[in-house]
Each structure stands twice: as structure tokens, then as C-alpha cells.
Coordinates of C-alpha atoms and ligand atoms in Angstrom, one line a residue:
X1 CA 0.0 0.0 0.0
X2 CA 1.4 3.4 -0.9
X3 CA 2.1 5.5 2.1
X4 CA 0.6 8.9 2.3
X5 CA -2.5 7.8 0.4
X6 CA -4.2 5.6 2.9
X7 CA -7.0 3.4 1.7
X8 CA -9.9 3.5 4.1
X9 CA -9.9 -0.3 4.0
X10 CA -10.3 -0.6 7.8
X11 CA -13.5 1.5 7.9
X12 CA -16.1 0.0 10.3
X13 CA -13.4 -2.2 11.9
X14 CA -12.3 -2.1 15.6
X15 CA -8.7 -2.9 16.3
X16 CA -6.9 -3.3 19.6
X17 CA -3.2 -2.5 19.7
X18 CA -0.9 -2.9 22.7
X19 CA 2.2 -0.8 22.9
X20 CA 5.1 -0.1 25.2
X21 CA 6.6 -2.2 27.9
X22 CA 5.2 -3.4 31.2
X23 CA 6.8 -2.6 34.6
X24 CA 6.5 -5.0 37.5
X25 CA 7.0 -3.3 40.8
X26 CA 9.4 -4.5 43.5
X27 CA 8.6 -1.7 46.0
X28 CA 7.1 1.7 45.7
X29 CA 10.1 3.1 43.9
X30 CA 11.5 0.2 41.8
X31 CA 10.4 -2.1 39.0
X32 CA 11.5 -4.7 36.6
X33 CA 11.1 -3.3 33.1
X34 CA 12.3 -3.4 29.5
X35 CA 13.5 -1.1 26.8
X36 CA 10.4 -1.0 24.6
X37 CA 9.6 2.6 23.7
X38 CA 6.1 2.0 22.3
X39 CA 6.9 3.5 18.9
X40 CA 6.0 0.5 16.9
X41 CA 2.6 0.1 18.7
X42 CA 1.9 3.9 18.3
X43 CA 2.7 3.6 14.6
X44 CA 0.3 0.7 14.3
X45 CA -2.4 2.7 16.1
X46 CA -1.9 5.8 13.9
X47 CA -1.9 3.9 10.6
X48 CA -5.0 1.9 11.5
X49 CA -6.8 5.1 12.4
X50 CA -5.7 6.7 9.1
X51 CA -7.1 3.6 7.3
X52 CA -10.5 4.2 8.9
X53 CA -10.4 1.8 12.0
X54 CA -11.7 2.6 15.4
X55 CA -8.6 2.0 17.5
X56 CA -8.1 1.1 21.2
X57 CA -4.5 1.6 22.1
X58 CA -3.4 -0.2 25.4
X59 CA -0.3 1.8 26.3
X60 CA 2.2 0.4 28.9
X61 CA 4.5 3.1 30.3
X62 CA 4.9 5.1 27.1
X63 CA 6.1 8.7 26.8
X64 CA 4.8 9.5 23.4
X65 CA 2.1 11.9 22.2
X66 CA -1.4 10.3 21.8
X67 CA -2.1 9.5 18.2
X68 CA -5.2 11.5 17.1
X69 CA -8.5 9.8 16.9
X70 CA -7.5 6.8 19.0
X71 CA -8.8 5.7 22.5
X72 CA -5.7 5.3 24.7
X73 CA -5.9 3.1 27.8
X74 CA -2.8 3.5 30.0
X75 CA -1.6 0.5 31.9
X76 CA 1.4 -0.3 34.1
X77 CA 1.9 -4.0 34.8
X78 CA 1.3 -7.2 32.6
X79 CA -1.7 -8.0 34.7
X80 CA -3.2 -4.6 34.0
X81 CA -2.4 -4.9 30.3
X82 CA -4.1 -8.3 30.2
X83 CA -7.2 -6.9 31.8
X84 CA -7.4 -3.9 29.4
X85 CA -6.8 -6.1 26.3
X86 CA -9.3 -8.8 27.3
X87 CA -11.9 -6.1 28.0
X88 CA -11.5 -4.6 24.5
X89 CA -10.9 -7.9 22.6
X90 CA -14.5 -9.3 22.5
X91 CA -15.5 -6.3 20.3
X92 CA -12.3 -6.3 18.1
X93 CA -11.8 -7.5 14.5
X94 CA -8.1 -7.6 15.2
X95 CA -5.8 -7.6 18.2
X96 CA -2.1 -6.7 17.6
X97 CA 0.2 -7.3 20.6
X98 CA 3.1 -5.0 20.0
X99 CA 3.8 -4.5 23.7
X100 CA 6.8 -6.0 25.4
X101 CA 5.1 -7.9 28.2
X102 CA 7.2 -8.9 31.2
X103 CA 7.4 -12.7 31.4
X104 CA 8.0 -12.6 35.1
X105 CA 7.1 -10.4 38.0
X106 CA 8.5 -10.2 41.5
X107 CA 6.8 -12.8 43.7
X108 CA 6.5 -10.4 46.5
X109 CA 5.8 -6.6 46.5
X110 CA 7.4 -4.7 49.4
X111 CA 5.0 -2.0 50.5
X112 CA 7.9 0.0 52.0
X113 CA 11.1 0.8 50.2
X114 CA 13.6 -2.0 50.3
X115 CA 16.7 -0.8 52.4
X116 CA 20.3 -2.0 52.4
X117 CA 21.7 -3.1 55.7
X118 CA 25.4 -2.9 56.7
X119 CA 27.3 -6.1 56.3
X120 CA 24.3 -8.0 54.8
X121 CA 24.0 -9.4 51.3
X122 CA 20.9 -8.4 49.3
X123 CA 17.9 -10.8 49.3
X124 CA 17.5 -12.5 45.9
X125 CA 14.5 -11.4 44.0
X126 CA 12.0 -14.4 43.6
X127 CA 10.0 -14.2 40.4
X128 CA 6.7 -15.8 39.2
X129 CA 5.3 -16.1 35.7
X130 CA 3.0 -13.6 34.3
X131 CA -0.1 -14.6 32.2
X132 CA 0.6 -14.9 28.4
X133 CA -1.9 -12.4 27.0
X134 CA -1.3 -13.2 23.3
X135 CA -1.7 -16.9 23.8
X136 CA -4.9 -16.3 25.7
X137 CA -6.4 -13.9 23.1
X138 CA -5.5 -16.3 20.3
X139 CA -7.0 -19.3 22.2
X140 CA -10.2 -17.4 23.0
X141 CA -11.0 -15.8 19.6
X142 CA -13.7 -13.7 21.2
X143 CA -15.1 -13.0 17.7
X144 CA -15.3 -15.4 14.7
X145 CA -12.7 -14.4 12.1
X146 CA -10.8 -12.2 14.6
X147 CA -7.2 -11.7 13.4
X148 CA -4.6 -12.0 16.2
X149 CA -1.0 -10.7 15.6
X150 CA 2.0 -11.1 17.8
X151 CA 5.5 -9.5 17.8
X152 CA 8.7 -11.3 18.6
X153 CA 12.2 -9.9 19.1
X154 CA 14.8 -12.5 18.7
X155 CA 18.6 -12.6 18.8
X156 CA 19.8 -15.8 17.1
X157 CA 18.2 -18.1 14.5
X158 CA 15.5 -15.5 14.1
X159 CA 13.3 -17.3 11.6
X160 CA 13.3 -20.7 13.2
X161 CA 12.5 -19.1 16.6
X162 CA 9.8 -17.1 15.0
X163 CA 8.1 -20.2 13.3
X164 CA 8.2 -22.1 16.6
X165 CA 6.8 -19.1 18.5
X166 CA 4.0 -18.6 15.9
X167 CA 2.8 -22.2 16.4
X168 CA 3.1 -22.0 20.2
X169 CA 1.1 -18.8 20.5
X170 CA -1.6 -19.8 18.1
X171 CA -1.8 -16.4 16.4
X172 CA -2.4 -15.7 12.7
X173 CA 0.6 -13.5 12.1
X174 CA 3.9 -13.0 13.9
X175 CA 6.1 -10.0 13.2
X176 CA 9.7 -11.1 13.9
X177 CA 12.6 -8.7 14.2
X178 CA 16.2 -9.2 15.1
X179 CA 17.4 -7.2 18.1
X180 CA 20.8 -6.3 19.3
X181 CA 22.5 -3.6 21.4
X182 CA 21.5 -0.7 19.2
X183 CA 18.8 -2.2 17.1
X184 CA 15.0 -1.7 17.2
X185 CA 14.4 -0.4 20.7
X186 CA 13.6 3.3 20.7
X187 CA 14.6 3.6 17.0
X188 CA 12.3 5.2 14.5
X189 CA 13.1 2.4 12.0
X190 CA 12.5 -1.3 11.9
X191 CA 13.2 -4.3 9.7
X192 CA 11.2 -7.5 10.1
X193 CA 9.7 -10.6 8.6
X194 CA 6.0 -11.2 9.0
X195 CA 5.3 -14.9 9.4
X196 CA 1.8 -16.3 8.8
X197 CA 0.1 -19.3 10.3
X198 CA -0.8 -20.4 6.7
X199 CA 2.9 -20.7 5.9
X200 CA 3.3 -17.2 4.3
X201 CA 6.3 -15.0 4.9
X202 CA 6.5 -11.3 4.1
X203 CA 9.9 -9.6 4.4
X204 CA 9.7 -5.9 5.4
X205 CA 12.9 -4.0 4.4
X206 CA 14.6 -1.6 6.8
X207 CA 12.4 1.5 7.0
X208 CA 10.1 3.6 9.2
X209 CA 7.9 1.8 11.8
X210 CA 4.9 3.3 9.9
X211 CA 5.8 1.2 6.8
X212 CA 6.0 -2.0 8.8
X213 CA 2.6 -1.0 10.4
X214 CA 1.0 -0.6 7.0
X215 CA 2.3 -4.0 5.9
X216 CA 0.8 -5.6 9.1
X217 CA -2.6 -3.9 8.3
X218 CA -2.4 -5.0 4.6
X219 CA -2.1 -8.6 5.9
X220 CA -4.8 -8.1 8.5
X221 CA -7.2 -6.5 6.0
X222 CA -6.6 -9.4 3.6
X223 CA -7.6 -11.9 6.3
X224 CA -10.6 -9.9 7.3
X225 CA -11.6 -10.3 3.7
X226 CA -14.8 -9.1 2.2
X227 CA -16.9 -10.0 5.3
X228 CA -19.1 -7.1 6.3
X229 CA -17.6 -5.1 9.2
Ligands
CTP301 N1 3.3 -11.7 25.1 C1 2.1 -11.6 25.9 N2 2.2 -12.0 27.2 C2 3.3 -12.3 27.8 C3 4.5 -12.4 27.0 C4 4.5 -12.0 25.7 O1 1.1 -11.3 25.4 N3 3.3 -12.6 29.1 C5 3.2 -11.4 23.7 C6 4.0 -10.1 23.3 O2 3.2 -9.0 23.3 C7 4.4 -10.5 21.8 C8 4.5 -12.0 21.8 O3 3.7 -12.4 23.0 O4 3.4 -10.1 20.9 C9 5.8 -12.6 21.8 O5 6.5 -12.1 22.9 P1 7.9 -12.8 23.3 O6 8.5 -12.2 24.5 O7 8.8 -12.8 22.0 O8 7.4 -14.3 23.5 P2 7.6 -15.3 24.8 O9 6.5 -16.4 24.6 O10 7.5 -14.5 26.0 O11 8.9 -16.0 24.5 P3 10.4 -15.6 25.1 O12 10.7 -16.7 26.1 O13 11.3 -15.7 23.9 O14 10.4 -14.3 25.7
CA302 CA1 8.9 -12.8 26.6

């Protein structure tokens, strides 16, 4: 799809996009977090709105201007993100999970600030698993024909890892990108391969996150097909 001349091919559709990175609190001042800026998710939300969709953007700890014409639901933790996504999903034609969701959270939350003590080693931080929101959304398919999209950042053997993850998650599309020290996170650009459950594979050359977003919506729109919104 040519950028700058958006087709209104998502008119009448409702899409849910998650963006950013969750933070899992240890105490009132500290958290376990990740380096996701939210830019890819915001680009997905903005391009979907430009193509006519009603957009719910579940934003985890982002510091970006709200895209116009989009409903933003701010969240902090993985569990809050899960709640917000599951609340919006039953009414959605597509759910795109661009957020970096923490796999683990501290098993205990200290209601007072954790202090160091002279001569004592720090306590190890025990972790527990967070719910897998993407797998849950894909398993539930709140609406027939709903298209579910995941993202995966991988470091080695990117495509093999992506194929395995696509199957494990049960989603329709998985956007796989290779990450490294200075790649992807916080950058305005991205480079990826979109793997499809039907075996398809769409390379997206290095370019702005909006271009990758448009490719994702092209693939989503094709799967939504001619069915009435
Ligand atoms: N995801 C999710 N809930 C989680 C973890 C991940 O919904 N608790 C979603 C992410 O939003 C993303 C996709 O799953 O769309 C893949 O995330 P990723 O971290 O690559 O997958 P994991 O299954 O957590 O595998 P890994 O062990 O490689 O981190
Ligand atoms: Ca993970």
C-alpha cells in the first residue's frame, strides 16, 4: 500500500493494539522493566486510524504523544495490560500485541522501600510467571474471524525461533525482528519478517515503523476479507 495515500480499508473495523513495555513493581520506587519505547505500537495505532479503523491503544508506560482519533488506555503491569486487552478484545476485529510484556514479576511486593543493611548481602528477588496475553487472546478468539497478531524480538536463528513461536502462540501473524544492542528499541526504524500461520512469509525492508505497520494492516485486511464489518 502506498504510504501517504491511505486506503480507508479498515473503515467499520475495531482494532486493539498494545504498545510499550510493562513494569513489574518490586517496591514503591523500583520495578523490573524493559526497553520498549512503544513507537511501533503507536505507529500501528496511527496507521490503523488513518485507514479508517476505530482503535483502542493499550499503552504500557509510554512517553509519546497520543495519536489522534485513538482511544488510549494507559496501563502499568502485565496483569493490568491483560485486563485492558481482554476487556476490549470481544468487540475487536483484530488484536495486535506490539507491547513487550514482562514474562515474570517479583513474587513479593514490598509495600515499603527496600533498604540495604550494613554487612548484609541483598535478598535474591524471587520471580513468578505472568499470564501470556497473546496466547490467551489467540485461544479465545472472542469473535469469529478475529485476526490475532504477535511480535517477537529474537537474537539468534530468528526465523526458526519465529516459526516455533507462531505455532506455540496460536496467532495468525507474527512479526519477527532481530534485536541487538543498538537495534530496534527506541529507534524510528525497523526491519522485520511477518510470518503467517498459513505458511506465508513477508519480508519488510529496513524503514520507518509506519511502513511496517502498513504491511501488518495489509495482511490483517486481507484476512478480514470481504466480510461485512
Ligand atoms: N506476550 C504476551 N504476554 C506475555 C509475554 C508475551 O502477550 N506474558 C506477547 C508479546 O506482546 C508479543 C508475543 O507475545 O506479541 C511474543 O513475545 P515474546 O516475549 O517474544 O514471547 P515469549 O513467549 O514470552 O517468549 P520468550 O521466552 O522468547 O520471551
Ligand atoms: Ca517474553
